[in-house]
Coordinates of C-alpha atoms and ligand atoms in Angstrom, one line a residue:
M132 CA -82.3 0.7 72.9
R133 CA -79.4 -1.6 72.5
I134 CA -79.7 -4.7 74.8
G135 CA -77.2 -6.9 76.0
V136 CA -74.9 -7.0 72.9
N137 CA -71.5 -5.4 73.6
L138 CA -70.5 -3.5 70.6
W139 CA -67.0 -2.9 72.0
P140 CA -65.9 -6.4 73.3
F141 CA -62.3 -6.0 72.7
R142 CA -61.9 -2.4 73.7
M143 CA -60.4 -1.2 77.0
L144 CA -63.2 0.0 79.4
I145 CA -63.1 3.8 79.4
F146 CA -64.9 5.5 82.3
R147 CA -66.6 8.9 82.5
K148 CA -64.7 11.6 84.0
P149 CA -65.3 15.4 84.2
S150 CA -63.6 17.3 81.4
Q151 CA -60.6 19.2 82.7
G152 CA -58.9 22.5 81.7
I153 CA -62.2 24.0 80.0
E154 CA -64.0 27.2 80.6
R155 CA -67.5 26.4 82.0
P156 CA -70.5 28.7 82.1
Q157 CA -71.0 30.1 85.6
M158 CA -74.7 30.6 86.7
P159 CA -75.4 32.2 90.1
A160 CA -78.4 30.7 92.1
D161 CA -80.0 31.0 95.4
I162 CA -81.1 27.4 95.7
V163 CA -80.3 24.3 93.7
I164 CA -82.4 21.3 94.4
V165 CA -80.8 18.2 93.0
G166 CA -83.4 15.6 92.1
G167 CA -86.9 16.1 91.0
G168 CA -88.6 13.2 92.8
P169 CA -91.3 13.6 95.6
A170 CA -88.7 15.3 98.0
G171 CA -87.3 17.8 95.6
M172 CA -90.7 18.7 94.0
A173 CA -92.2 19.1 97.5
C174 CA -89.3 21.3 98.6
A175 CA -89.6 23.6 95.6
L176 CA -93.5 23.8 96.0
R177 CA -93.2 24.8 99.7
L178 CA -90.6 27.3 99.1
S179 CA -92.8 29.0 96.4
Q180 CA -95.9 29.0 98.8
L181 CA -93.7 30.6 101.5
I182 CA -92.2 33.2 99.2
D183 CA -95.8 34.0 97.9
E184 CA -97.0 34.6 101.5
H185 CA -93.9 36.8 102.4
N186 CA -93.7 39.0 99.4
P187 CA -97.0 41.0 99.6
K188 CA -96.4 41.7 103.2
N189 CA -92.7 42.8 102.7
S190 CA -92.4 45.1 99.8
D191 CA -89.0 46.4 100.9
A192 CA -87.5 42.8 101.3
Q193 CA -88.8 40.8 98.3
L194 CA -87.7 37.2 97.7
S195 CA -87.2 36.0 94.2
K196 CA -88.1 32.4 92.9
E197 CA -86.1 33.3 89.6
N198 CA -82.9 31.9 91.2
I199 CA -84.3 28.6 92.5
Y200 CA -83.6 25.6 90.4
V201 CA -84.4 22.1 90.3
L202 CA -82.1 19.6 88.4
E203 CA -83.5 16.3 87.3
K204 CA -81.3 13.9 85.3
S205 CA -84.4 12.3 83.5
R206 CA -85.5 13.7 80.1
E207 CA -89.1 14.2 81.4
I208 CA -90.3 14.8 84.9
G209 CA -91.1 11.5 86.7
Q210 CA -89.3 9.1 84.2
H211 CA -86.9 7.9 86.6
C212 CA -89.5 7.5 89.5
L213 CA -90.2 3.8 90.4
S214 CA -92.1 2.9 93.5
G215 CA -94.7 0.3 94.6
A216 CA -96.7 2.4 95.3
L217 CA -99.1 3.2 98.2
L218 CA -99.1 6.8 99.1
D219 CA -99.6 7.8 102.9
P220 CA -101.4 11.1 102.4
R221 CA -100.1 12.7 105.7
S222 CA -97.6 15.1 104.3
M223 CA -99.6 15.8 101.0
C224 CA -102.6 17.0 103.2
E225 CA -100.1 19.4 104.8
L226 CA -98.6 20.5 101.6
L227 CA -101.6 20.9 99.5
P228 CA -104.8 20.4 101.4
G229 CA -107.6 19.0 99.2
F230 CA -104.8 17.4 96.9
E231 CA -107.0 14.3 96.6
N232 CA -109.4 16.3 94.3
D233 CA -106.6 16.9 91.6
A234 CA -103.8 14.5 92.0
P235 CA -103.7 11.3 89.8
L236 CA -104.6 8.8 92.5
D237 CA -105.5 5.3 91.2
A238 CA -107.7 4.0 94.1
E239 CA -108.2 4.4 97.9
V240 CA -107.1 1.2 99.6
S241 CA -110.1 -0.8 100.4
K242 CA -108.8 -4.4 101.3
E243 CA -105.5 -5.8 102.7
A244 CA -104.2 -9.3 103.2
V245 CA -101.0 -10.7 104.4
Y246 CA -99.8 -14.2 103.5
L247 CA -96.9 -16.4 104.5
L248 CA -96.2 -18.4 101.3
T249 CA -94.6 -21.9 101.4
E250 CA -93.5 -23.4 98.1
K251 CA -96.9 -24.4 97.0
G252 CA -99.2 -23.3 99.8
K253 CA -100.1 -20.1 101.6
L254 CA -101.2 -19.0 105.2
K255 CA -103.2 -16.0 105.5
F256 CA -102.6 -13.9 108.7
P257 CA -105.8 -13.8 110.7
I258 CA -105.5 -10.1 111.2
T259 CA -103.5 -7.6 109.3
P260 CA -100.5 -6.5 111.4
P261 CA -100.9 -2.8 112.3
P262 CA -97.9 -1.6 110.1
L263 CA -99.3 -3.2 107.1
R264 CA -102.9 -1.7 107.6
D265 CA -103.3 0.6 104.6
H266 CA -106.9 1.9 104.8
G267 CA -106.6 5.6 104.2
N268 CA -103.6 5.3 101.8
Y269 CA -103.8 5.5 98.0
V270 CA -102.6 3.2 95.1
V271 CA -100.6 5.5 93.0
S272 CA -98.1 5.4 90.1
L273 CA -95.2 7.3 91.4
N274 CA -94.2 8.3 88.0
R275 CA -97.6 9.9 87.3
F276 CA -97.8 11.6 90.8
V277 CA -94.3 13.1 90.3
K278 CA -95.3 14.3 86.9
W279 CA -98.4 16.1 88.5
L280 CA -96.2 17.5 91.4
G281 CA -93.7 18.8 88.8
S282 CA -96.6 20.5 87.0
K283 CA -97.5 22.3 90.1
V284 CA -93.9 23.5 90.6
E285 CA -93.6 24.7 87.0
E286 CA -96.8 26.8 87.5
T287 CA -95.1 28.6 90.4
G288 CA -92.4 29.9 88.0
I289 CA -89.4 27.9 89.6
T290 CA -87.4 26.4 86.9
I291 CA -87.0 22.7 86.4
F292 CA -83.9 21.7 84.2
T293 CA -84.8 18.2 83.1
G294 CA -82.0 16.2 81.3
F295 CA -79.5 17.7 83.6
A296 CA -77.6 15.7 86.1
G297 CA -75.7 17.1 89.0
S298 CA -72.3 15.5 88.4
E299 CA -70.1 17.1 91.1
L300 CA -70.4 19.1 94.2
L301 CA -68.6 22.4 94.2
L302 CA -66.7 23.2 97.4
D303 CA -65.3 26.4 98.7
G304 CA -63.3 25.1 101.8
D305 CA -65.8 23.4 104.1
R306 CA -68.8 25.0 102.6
V307 CA -70.7 23.4 99.7
S308 CA -70.9 26.4 97.2
G309 CA -72.7 24.8 94.2
V310 CA -73.2 22.0 91.8
R311 CA -71.7 21.2 88.4
T312 CA -74.0 19.6 85.9
D313 CA -72.9 16.9 83.4
D314 CA -70.9 17.5 80.3
K315 CA -72.8 16.8 77.2
G316 CA -71.5 15.4 73.9
V317 CA -68.4 13.5 75.1
D318 CA -67.5 10.2 73.2
K319 CA -66.6 6.8 74.3
Q320 CA -62.9 8.0 74.7
N321 CA -63.8 10.9 76.9
Q322 CA -63.2 13.2 74.0
P323 CA -65.4 16.2 73.0
K324 CA -67.7 15.6 70.1
S325 CA -69.0 18.5 67.7
N326 CA -72.0 18.8 70.0
F327 CA -70.0 19.2 73.1
E328 CA -71.4 21.3 75.8
A329 CA -69.6 21.9 79.0
G330 CA -71.5 21.4 82.3
Y331 CA -72.7 24.4 84.1
D332 CA -71.3 25.6 87.4
L333 CA -74.3 26.6 89.5
Q334 CA -72.9 28.6 92.2
A335 CA -75.5 28.4 95.0
K336 CA -76.2 29.8 98.4
I337 CA -77.8 26.5 99.3
V338 CA -77.6 23.1 97.7
I339 CA -80.3 20.6 98.6
L340 CA -79.8 16.9 97.7
A341 CA -82.8 15.1 96.8
E342 CA -81.4 12.4 94.7
G343 CA -83.0 9.4 96.1
T344 CA -81.4 6.2 97.0
R345 CA -77.7 6.2 97.3
G346 CA -77.3 9.7 95.7
S347 CA -74.2 10.1 93.8
L348 CA -73.6 13.7 95.0
T349 CA -74.7 12.7 98.5
K350 CA -72.1 10.0 98.4
Q351 CA -69.5 12.6 97.6
L352 CA -70.6 14.8 100.5
I353 CA -70.8 11.9 103.0
D354 CA -67.3 10.9 102.0
R355 CA -65.9 14.4 101.9
F356 CA -67.0 15.0 105.5
A357 CA -67.0 11.5 106.9
L358 CA -70.7 12.0 107.7
T359 CA -71.4 8.4 108.8
R360 CA -68.5 7.8 111.1
D361 CA -70.8 7.2 114.2
R362 CA -73.8 6.0 112.4
N363 CA -74.9 2.4 111.6
P364 CA -73.8 1.6 107.9
Q365 CA -76.8 2.2 105.7
T366 CA -78.3 -1.1 104.4
Y367 CA -80.4 -1.5 101.4
G368 CA -82.9 -3.7 99.5
Q369 CA -83.5 -4.1 95.7
G370 CA -87.1 -3.8 94.6
V371 CA -87.8 -5.5 91.2
K372 CA -91.3 -4.5 89.8
E373 CA -93.6 -5.5 86.9
L374 CA -96.9 -4.1 85.8
W375 CA -99.4 -6.4 84.4
E376 CA -102.7 -6.0 82.5
V377 CA -104.9 -9.0 83.9
P378 CA -108.3 -10.4 83.0
S379 CA -111.0 -8.5 84.7
G380 CA -112.1 -9.8 88.3
R381 CA -108.6 -10.8 89.4
I382 CA -108.0 -8.0 91.8
A383 CA -110.0 -5.0 92.7
A384 CA -108.7 -1.5 92.4
G385 CA -107.5 -0.5 95.9
E386 CA -106.8 -4.2 97.0
V387 CA -103.5 -4.8 98.7
I388 CA -101.7 -8.1 99.2
Y389 CA -98.3 -8.6 101.0
T390 CA -96.4 -11.7 101.2
M391 CA -93.5 -13.1 103.1
G392 CA -91.7 -16.5 102.8
W393 CA -91.3 -18.2 99.4
P394 CA -89.2 -18.0 97.2
L395 CA -86.8 -16.7 99.9
T396 CA -85.7 -19.1 102.5
S397 CA -85.1 -18.1 106.1
K398 CA -81.7 -16.9 105.3
E399 CA -82.8 -13.9 103.1
Y400 CA -84.8 -10.7 104.0
G401 CA -87.6 -9.5 101.7
G402 CA -91.2 -9.8 100.7
A403 CA -93.6 -9.0 97.9
W404 CA -96.4 -6.7 97.2
I405 CA -99.5 -6.9 94.9
Y406 CA -101.5 -3.8 94.3
G407 CA -104.7 -3.5 92.2
S408 CA -105.3 -0.3 90.1
P409 CA -108.1 0.7 87.9
N410 CA -108.6 -0.9 84.2
N411 CA -107.2 -4.3 85.5
I412 CA -103.7 -3.1 86.1
L413 CA -101.9 -5.0 88.7
S414 CA -98.5 -3.8 90.2
L415 CA -96.4 -6.5 91.5
G416 CA -92.8 -6.7 92.8
F417 CA -90.4 -8.3 95.2
V418 CA -87.9 -6.4 97.5
T419 CA -84.9 -8.6 98.3
G420 CA -82.5 -7.3 101.1
L421 CA -79.2 -6.5 99.7
D422 CA -77.6 -8.7 102.6
Y423 CA -78.2 -12.1 101.3
P424 CA -75.5 -14.7 101.9
D425 CA -75.0 -16.5 98.4
P426 CA -73.4 -14.1 95.8
R427 CA -75.1 -16.2 93.0
L428 CA -78.5 -15.0 94.1
D429 CA -80.3 -12.8 91.5
P430 CA -83.1 -10.7 92.7
Q431 CA -84.8 -10.4 89.3
R432 CA -85.0 -14.2 89.4
V433 CA -86.6 -14.0 92.8
L434 CA -89.6 -12.0 91.2
Q435 CA -89.8 -14.6 88.6
E436 CA -89.8 -17.5 91.0
F437 CA -92.5 -15.5 93.2
K438 CA -94.8 -15.4 90.0
R439 CA -94.4 -19.3 89.7
H440 CA -96.2 -19.7 93.1
P441 CA -99.8 -21.1 92.4
F442 CA -101.4 -18.2 94.2
V443 CA -99.6 -15.5 92.3
A444 CA -99.7 -17.5 88.9
G445 CA -103.4 -17.6 89.3
L446 CA -103.8 -13.9 89.5
L447 CA -101.6 -13.5 86.4
E448 CA -102.9 -16.3 84.2
G449 CA -104.1 -14.9 80.8
G450 CA -102.6 -11.4 81.7
K451 CA -99.6 -9.6 79.9
M452 CA -96.6 -8.1 81.5
I453 CA -96.4 -4.4 80.1
R454 CA -93.7 -2.7 82.3
Y455 CA -90.6 -3.6 84.2
G456 CA -88.0 -1.8 86.5
A457 CA -85.9 -2.0 89.5
K458 CA -84.7 0.4 92.1
S459 CA -82.8 0.0 95.5
L460 CA -84.2 1.6 98.6
P461 CA -82.5 2.4 101.9
Y462 CA -83.5 0.1 104.7
G463 CA -81.0 1.0 107.5
G464 CA -83.6 3.3 109.5
W465 CA -82.9 6.0 112.1
W466 CA -79.6 4.9 113.4
A467 CA -78.1 5.0 109.7
I468 CA -79.3 8.6 109.0
P469 CA -76.3 10.9 108.4
P470 CA -76.3 14.5 109.7
I471 CA -78.7 16.0 107.2
A472 CA -77.7 19.6 107.3
G473 CA -74.4 21.6 107.2
N474 CA -72.7 24.7 105.6
G475 CA -74.5 25.4 102.5
W476 CA -76.2 22.0 102.2
M477 CA -79.2 19.8 103.2
I478 CA -80.1 16.2 102.4
L479 CA -83.7 15.0 101.8
G480 CA -85.8 11.8 101.4
D481 CA -84.2 8.6 100.5
S482 CA -80.8 10.2 100.0
A483 CA -80.8 10.9 103.7
G484 CA -82.4 7.2 104.4
L485 CA -85.7 8.7 105.6
L486 CA -87.7 5.5 104.8
N487 CA -89.9 3.2 107.0
S488 CA -88.8 -0.1 106.1
R489 CA -91.4 -1.9 108.2
R490 CA -94.0 -0.3 106.2
L491 CA -92.1 -0.2 102.9
K492 CA -92.9 3.5 102.8
G493 CA -90.9 6.6 102.0
I494 CA -93.0 8.9 99.7
H495 CA -94.6 10.6 102.6
L496 CA -91.4 11.0 104.5
A497 CA -89.6 12.3 101.4
I498 CA -92.4 14.9 100.8
K499 CA -92.3 16.2 104.5
S500 CA -88.5 16.3 104.5
G501 CA -88.6 18.6 101.5
M502 CA -91.3 20.8 103.3
L503 CA -89.0 21.1 106.4
A504 CA -86.0 22.0 104.2
A505 CA -87.9 24.5 102.2
E506 CA -88.9 26.2 105.6
T507 CA -85.3 26.2 106.7
A508 CA -84.0 27.6 103.4
F509 CA -86.8 30.3 103.4
E510 CA -85.6 31.6 106.8
A511 CA -82.0 31.4 105.7
L512 CA -82.8 33.5 102.6
K513 CA -84.5 36.0 104.8
K514 CA -81.5 36.4 107.0
N515 CA -79.0 35.9 104.3
D516 CA -77.3 33.3 106.6
F517 CA -76.5 29.9 104.9
S518 CA -74.0 28.7 107.5
A519 CA -74.1 25.3 109.3
A520 CA -75.8 26.9 112.3
A521 CA -78.6 28.3 110.1
L522 CA -79.2 25.3 107.9
G523 CA -78.8 23.0 111.1
D524 CA -82.4 24.1 111.9
Y525 CA -83.5 21.7 109.3
Q526 CA -82.1 18.7 111.4
K527 CA -84.0 20.1 114.4
R528 CA -87.1 20.5 112.5
V529 CA -86.9 16.8 111.3
E530 CA -86.2 15.7 114.9
S531 CA -89.2 17.4 116.3
S532 CA -91.5 16.4 113.6
W533 CA -93.7 13.2 113.0
I534 CA -90.8 12.0 110.7
K535 CA -88.8 11.3 114.0
D536 CA -91.9 9.9 115.6
E537 CA -92.4 7.4 112.8
L538 CA -88.9 6.3 112.3
W539 CA -88.0 6.1 116.2
K540 CA -90.7 3.4 116.5
V541 CA -88.9 1.2 113.7
R542 CA -85.4 2.2 114.4
N543 CA -84.2 -1.4 115.0
F544 CA -86.5 -3.1 112.6
H545 CA -84.3 -4.3 109.8
Q546 CA -81.3 -4.8 112.0
G547 CA -83.5 -7.5 113.9
F548 CA -83.5 -9.6 110.8
E549 CA -79.7 -9.8 110.5
H550 CA -79.8 -13.5 111.8
G551 CA -82.6 -14.8 109.7
F552 CA -86.4 -14.6 109.1
W553 CA -87.6 -16.4 112.4
R554 CA -85.4 -14.3 114.8
G555 CA -86.3 -11.3 112.9
M556 CA -89.9 -12.0 113.4
L557 CA -89.3 -12.4 117.2
H558 CA -87.5 -9.1 117.4
A559 CA -90.2 -7.5 115.4
G560 CA -92.7 -8.6 117.9
L561 CA -90.8 -7.6 120.9
Q562 CA -90.1 -4.2 119.2
Q563 CA -93.7 -3.7 118.6
F564 CA -94.5 -3.9 122.4
T565 CA -91.4 -1.7 123.4
G566 CA -91.9 1.3 121.2
G567 CA -89.3 0.1 118.8
R568 CA -86.4 -0.7 121.4
G569 CA -86.5 -4.5 121.5
V570 CA -83.6 -6.0 123.4
R571 CA -81.4 -2.9 123.3
D572 CA -81.9 0.7 122.3
R573 CA -79.5 0.6 119.3
Y574 CA -79.2 -2.6 117.4
P575 CA -76.0 -2.5 115.3
S576 CA -75.7 -3.6 111.6
T577 CA -73.5 -4.8 109.2
P578 CA -73.2 -3.4 105.5
G579 CA -74.9 -6.0 103.4
Y580 CA -72.1 -6.7 100.9
Q581 CA -70.1 -7.9 103.9
R582 CA -72.6 -10.6 104.5
M583 CA -71.9 -12.2 101.1
K584 CA -70.2 -15.6 101.6
K585 CA -67.2 -16.8 99.3
L586 CA -68.2 -19.6 97.1
A587 CA -65.6 -21.9 98.8
V588 CA -68.1 -22.1 101.8
L589 CA -71.2 -22.5 99.9
P590 CA -72.7 -25.8 98.3
D591 CA -72.0 -26.0 94.7
D592 CA -75.4 -26.9 93.8
G593 CA -76.9 -23.9 95.8
G594 CA -78.4 -26.0 98.6
D595 CA -81.8 -24.6 99.8
E596 CA -81.3 -21.6 97.8
A597 CA -80.8 -23.3 94.4
H598 CA -84.0 -21.8 93.0
L599 CA -82.9 -18.2 93.4
L600 CA -79.5 -18.5 91.9
G601 CA -78.3 -17.7 88.4
D602 CA -80.4 -16.2 85.6
A603 CA -84.1 -16.7 85.2
K604 CA -84.8 -18.5 81.9
G605 CA -88.4 -17.4 81.7
D606 CA -91.2 -19.2 79.8
G607 CA -92.1 -15.9 77.8
K608 CA -95.5 -15.7 79.4
L609 CA -95.6 -15.8 83.1
T610 CA -91.8 -15.4 83.6
F611 CA -89.1 -13.6 81.8
D612 CA -85.4 -13.5 81.4
K613 CA -83.6 -10.4 82.2
L614 CA -83.5 -9.0 78.7
T615 CA -87.0 -9.5 78.0
D616 CA -87.9 -7.8 81.3
L617 CA -85.5 -4.9 80.5
Y618 CA -87.0 -4.2 77.2
H619 CA -90.1 -3.2 79.1
S620 CA -88.3 -0.6 81.1
G621 CA -88.0 1.8 78.1
T622 CA -84.3 2.3 78.9
K623 CA -82.3 4.5 76.5
H624 CA -78.9 6.2 76.6
E625 CA -76.7 8.1 74.2
E626 CA -74.5 5.2 73.1
D627 CA -71.4 7.2 72.2
Q628 CA -70.3 8.1 75.8
P629 CA -67.9 6.7 78.4
A630 CA -69.0 4.2 80.7
H631 CA -70.7 5.7 83.9
L632 CA -70.0 2.7 85.9
I633 CA -66.5 3.5 87.2
I634 CA -64.6 0.5 88.2
Q635 CA -61.7 1.5 90.2
D636 CA -59.5 -1.7 89.6
T637 CA -60.7 -4.1 86.9
D638 CA -58.1 -6.5 88.2
V639 CA -60.2 -7.1 91.2
C640 CA -63.0 -8.2 88.9
N641 CA -60.9 -10.4 86.7
Q642 CA -58.6 -12.0 89.2
R643 CA -60.2 -12.0 92.6
C644 CA -63.9 -11.6 92.5
I645 CA -64.5 -14.1 89.8
K646 CA -62.8 -16.8 91.8
E647 CA -64.0 -15.8 95.4
F648 CA -67.6 -14.7 94.7
G649 CA -68.3 -15.8 91.1
S650 CA -68.9 -12.1 90.0
P651 CA -72.0 -11.3 91.7
C652 CA -72.5 -8.0 89.6
Q653 CA -73.7 -10.3 86.7
H654 CA -76.6 -11.4 89.0
F655 CA -77.5 -8.4 91.3
C656 CA -77.7 -6.2 88.3
P657 CA -81.2 -6.2 87.1
A658 CA -80.4 -4.9 83.7
N659 CA -77.6 -7.2 82.4
V660 CA -74.9 -4.4 82.4
Y661 CA -72.1 -6.5 83.7
E662 CA -70.9 -9.5 81.8
M663 CA -67.8 -11.8 82.2
V664 CA -66.7 -12.5 78.7
D665 CA -64.2 -15.0 77.4
D666 CA -60.6 -13.5 77.2
A667 CA -57.7 -16.0 77.0
T668 CA -55.2 -13.3 78.1
Q669 CA -56.8 -13.2 81.6
P670 CA -55.7 -15.5 84.4
N671 CA -59.3 -16.9 84.7
G672 CA -60.1 -16.8 81.0
K673 CA -62.7 -14.0 81.5
R674 CA -62.7 -10.3 81.9
I675 CA -65.4 -7.9 83.0
S676 CA -67.4 -6.1 80.2
L677 CA -70.1 -3.6 80.4
N678 CA -73.4 -2.6 78.6
P679 CA -73.8 0.8 80.2
S680 CA -76.7 1.6 77.9
N681 CA -78.9 -1.0 79.8
C682 CA -78.5 0.6 83.1
V683 CA -81.9 1.4 84.9
H684 CA -80.0 3.6 87.4
C685 CA -81.0 1.4 90.4
K686 CA -77.7 1.9 92.1
T687 CA -77.3 -1.7 93.3
C688 CA -73.6 -2.0 91.9
D689 CA -72.6 1.0 93.8
I690 CA -73.9 -0.5 97.0
H691 CA -73.4 -4.2 96.8
D692 CA -70.2 -5.2 95.1
P693 CA -68.2 -7.0 97.6
Y694 CA -64.9 -5.0 97.1
Q695 CA -66.6 -1.6 96.8
V696 CA -64.7 -0.7 93.8
I697 CA -67.7 0.3 91.6
T698 CA -69.0 3.8 91.6
W699 CA -72.1 4.8 89.8
V700 CA -72.0 8.3 88.3
P701 CA -74.7 9.9 86.3
P702 CA -74.4 9.2 82.6
E703 CA -75.1 12.2 80.2
G704 CA -78.3 13.8 81.3
G705 CA -81.6 12.5 79.6
G706 CA -80.5 8.9 79.7
G707 CA -82.1 6.1 81.6
P708 CA -85.3 4.1 82.1
N709 CA -88.7 5.6 81.1
Y710 CA -90.8 4.6 84.1
D711 CA -94.1 5.5 82.4
G712 CA -96.9 4.6 84.7
M713 CA -94.6 2.8 87.2
Ligands
LIG183 C1 -89.5 -1.0 94.7 C2 -90.0 0.0 95.6 C3 -91.2 0.1 96.2 C4 -91.6 1.0 97.0 N1 -92.9 1.2 97.4 C5 -93.3 2.3 98.2 C6 -94.6 2.4 98.5 O1 -95.5 1.7 98.3 N2 -95.0 3.5 99.4 C7 -94.0 4.5 99.7 O2 -94.3 5.5 100.3 N3 -92.8 4.3 99.4 C8 -92.3 3.2 98.7 N4 -91.0 3.0 98.1 C9 -90.1 4.2 98.7 C10 -90.3 5.5 97.8 O3 -90.5 5.2 96.4 C11 -89.1 6.5 98.2 O4 -89.0 6.6 99.5 C12 -89.4 7.8 97.5 O5 -89.5 7.7 96.1 C13 -88.2 8.7 97.8 O6 -88.5 9.9 97.3 P1 -87.0 10.8 96.9 O7 -87.6 12.1 96.3 O8 -86.3 10.8 98.1 O9 -86.2 10.0 95.8 P2 -86.6 9.4 94.3 O10 -88.2 9.1 94.2 O11 -85.8 8.4 94.0 O12 -86.4 10.7 93.4 C14 -85.2 11.1 93.1 C15 -85.1 12.0 91.7 O13 -83.8 12.5 91.7 C16 -83.2 12.3 90.4 N5 -81.6 12.3 90.5 C17 -81.0 11.4 91.1 N6 -79.7 11.7 91.2 C18 -79.7 13.0 90.4 C19 -78.6 13.7 90.0 N7 -77.3 13.6 90.6 N8 -78.9 14.9 89.4 C20 -80.2 15.1 88.9 N9 -81.2 14.3 89.2 C21 -81.0 13.3 90.1 C22 -83.7 11.0 90.1 O14 -83.8 10.8 88.7 C23 -85.2 11.2 90.6 O15 -86.1 11.5 89.6 C24 -90.7 2.2 97.5 C25 -89.4 2.2 96.8 C26 -89.1 1.1 95.9 C27 -87.8 1.0 95.3
LIG184 S1 -75.3 -1.0 86.3 FE1 -75.7 -0.7 88.5 S2 -77.1 1.0 88.7 FE2 -77.1 0.2 86.6 S3 -78.8 -1.2 86.5 FE3 -77.0 -2.4 86.9 S4 -76.8 -2.6 89.2 FE4 -78.3 -1.0 88.7

């Protein structure tokens, strides 16, 4: 892994683009599932179950699994999966009854506590608020859990192509007709190398998008069909996580701690989790809402400040940080969900925004959405009808399932915090007693990047937020600078490839953003990909430079840059973090 050192400082930035004018291998498919996380794997498994039930009873109308494919951009299943994580078992009990006997579950939740932190003190909630009661849930590593789910899919005979990213949607008029996979063996100048392999065109009857948060093909689809025009804008948080090995006795396996307050001030939204796993492994992380006002805020630093709180430092003292990672998550809730089915396509899990932000849980919803999409796809295969009307059944299934019941009750939760922590708590209380309604049925929301303030209206010294701004220095024991943390993410990419962070117009970075917002990409990127380097030829003496190999695929830059000029596209398949055990 190359970290932080830009080997090409004086080169023009060259961005990844699909190779043009070449012949591509064509591959017919019944169903292509893009993304092998919980949603995609559950979808594949449920499809297999339905086909297995159908075939023995229908010898004259056999369905085949041979043309069902899962595309996963990571080299191995689960490598790009990062979560807290607590698993609500509801959907797994439906998908694989008795799964508890076989699945890699670290511990059943046995104890919860919620604290409000001040700079040095803590106030324990006398009772755990109902949404944060986790008895019956399991502490898991999502990485290990998805590996296990993937092994179940492989047993069914459905093919999982790992190391293949979906890079473009194929369209036939208004129908989604397939997926193009990434071109391999393209050099930094976008020229084919001797090992060049053109991406495949998978011509599919149904494309199922299960790419997780801010899916890149999902974004193409949403833009192409203006799917969010009457929805609330999606809003996001960024979760930064570390795994620690701690001395025994610090936290029991199955113990769950949530905190609110410090180090955030009342102007930012977010909170922390601490989960205990067997063998003295402790998972801790901080989710910061990507709607904070000060562009100098750095979510990786927020986690470092959190660890300096005496309560947290006490849990970690004498321990060792062993893994690091970061990922965004969609917070916007029910009103931000786009249409999830159309002509030839369906959207699942985080890509659709099916996450309960009040509980910080989306795995069970992703799995359930995968199951409902599989049931719809199965009916469509039987009828040989892949139209918007046929696949629209998935939308109806979601709306009459417990996914809607759960998300409807929290439909206004995150929007209630738009004006700060204390007003948010009031709204949350009111919503609790009105079935999620609060003061009106649909609270509006604003895209988080629009809530970033210009430097001109912010105090130079950072004011109350000073401790959250700029890079964490790190003491190397309890707290870490970004590059040290990044080293523990196992991130690796092919070095000789064009940048997969596509900046539409670098003049915006070099001439406007640097002055108006102080180049927030340097701060919100948890992997040090963006740097402003000295360049006397630029009007402000600096220009944007990229270290794409550091990218942990969190998607924050695609979401949060104030001018919306950055597009994340998949790098060559196989590259990215290695979230082993995360
Ligand atoms: C910090 C954090 C903590 C969380 N804690 C919890 C928790 O405790 N409990 C809980 O229930 N939920 C939690 N969540 C949410 C939960 O992780 C997600 O809701 C869930 O993982 C969504 O599943 P998914 O399958 O939709 O997406 P993902 O888990 O993101 O999986 C998507 C997969 O698609 C692949 N992919 C993406 N794009 C492409 C492409 N173009 N081509 C090929 N492959 C692609 C990715 O590599 C990945 O493997 C947390 C999330 C975060 C970020
Ligand atoms: S470059 Fe973008 S997607 Fe990659 S780690 Fe940085 S913010 Fe996340």
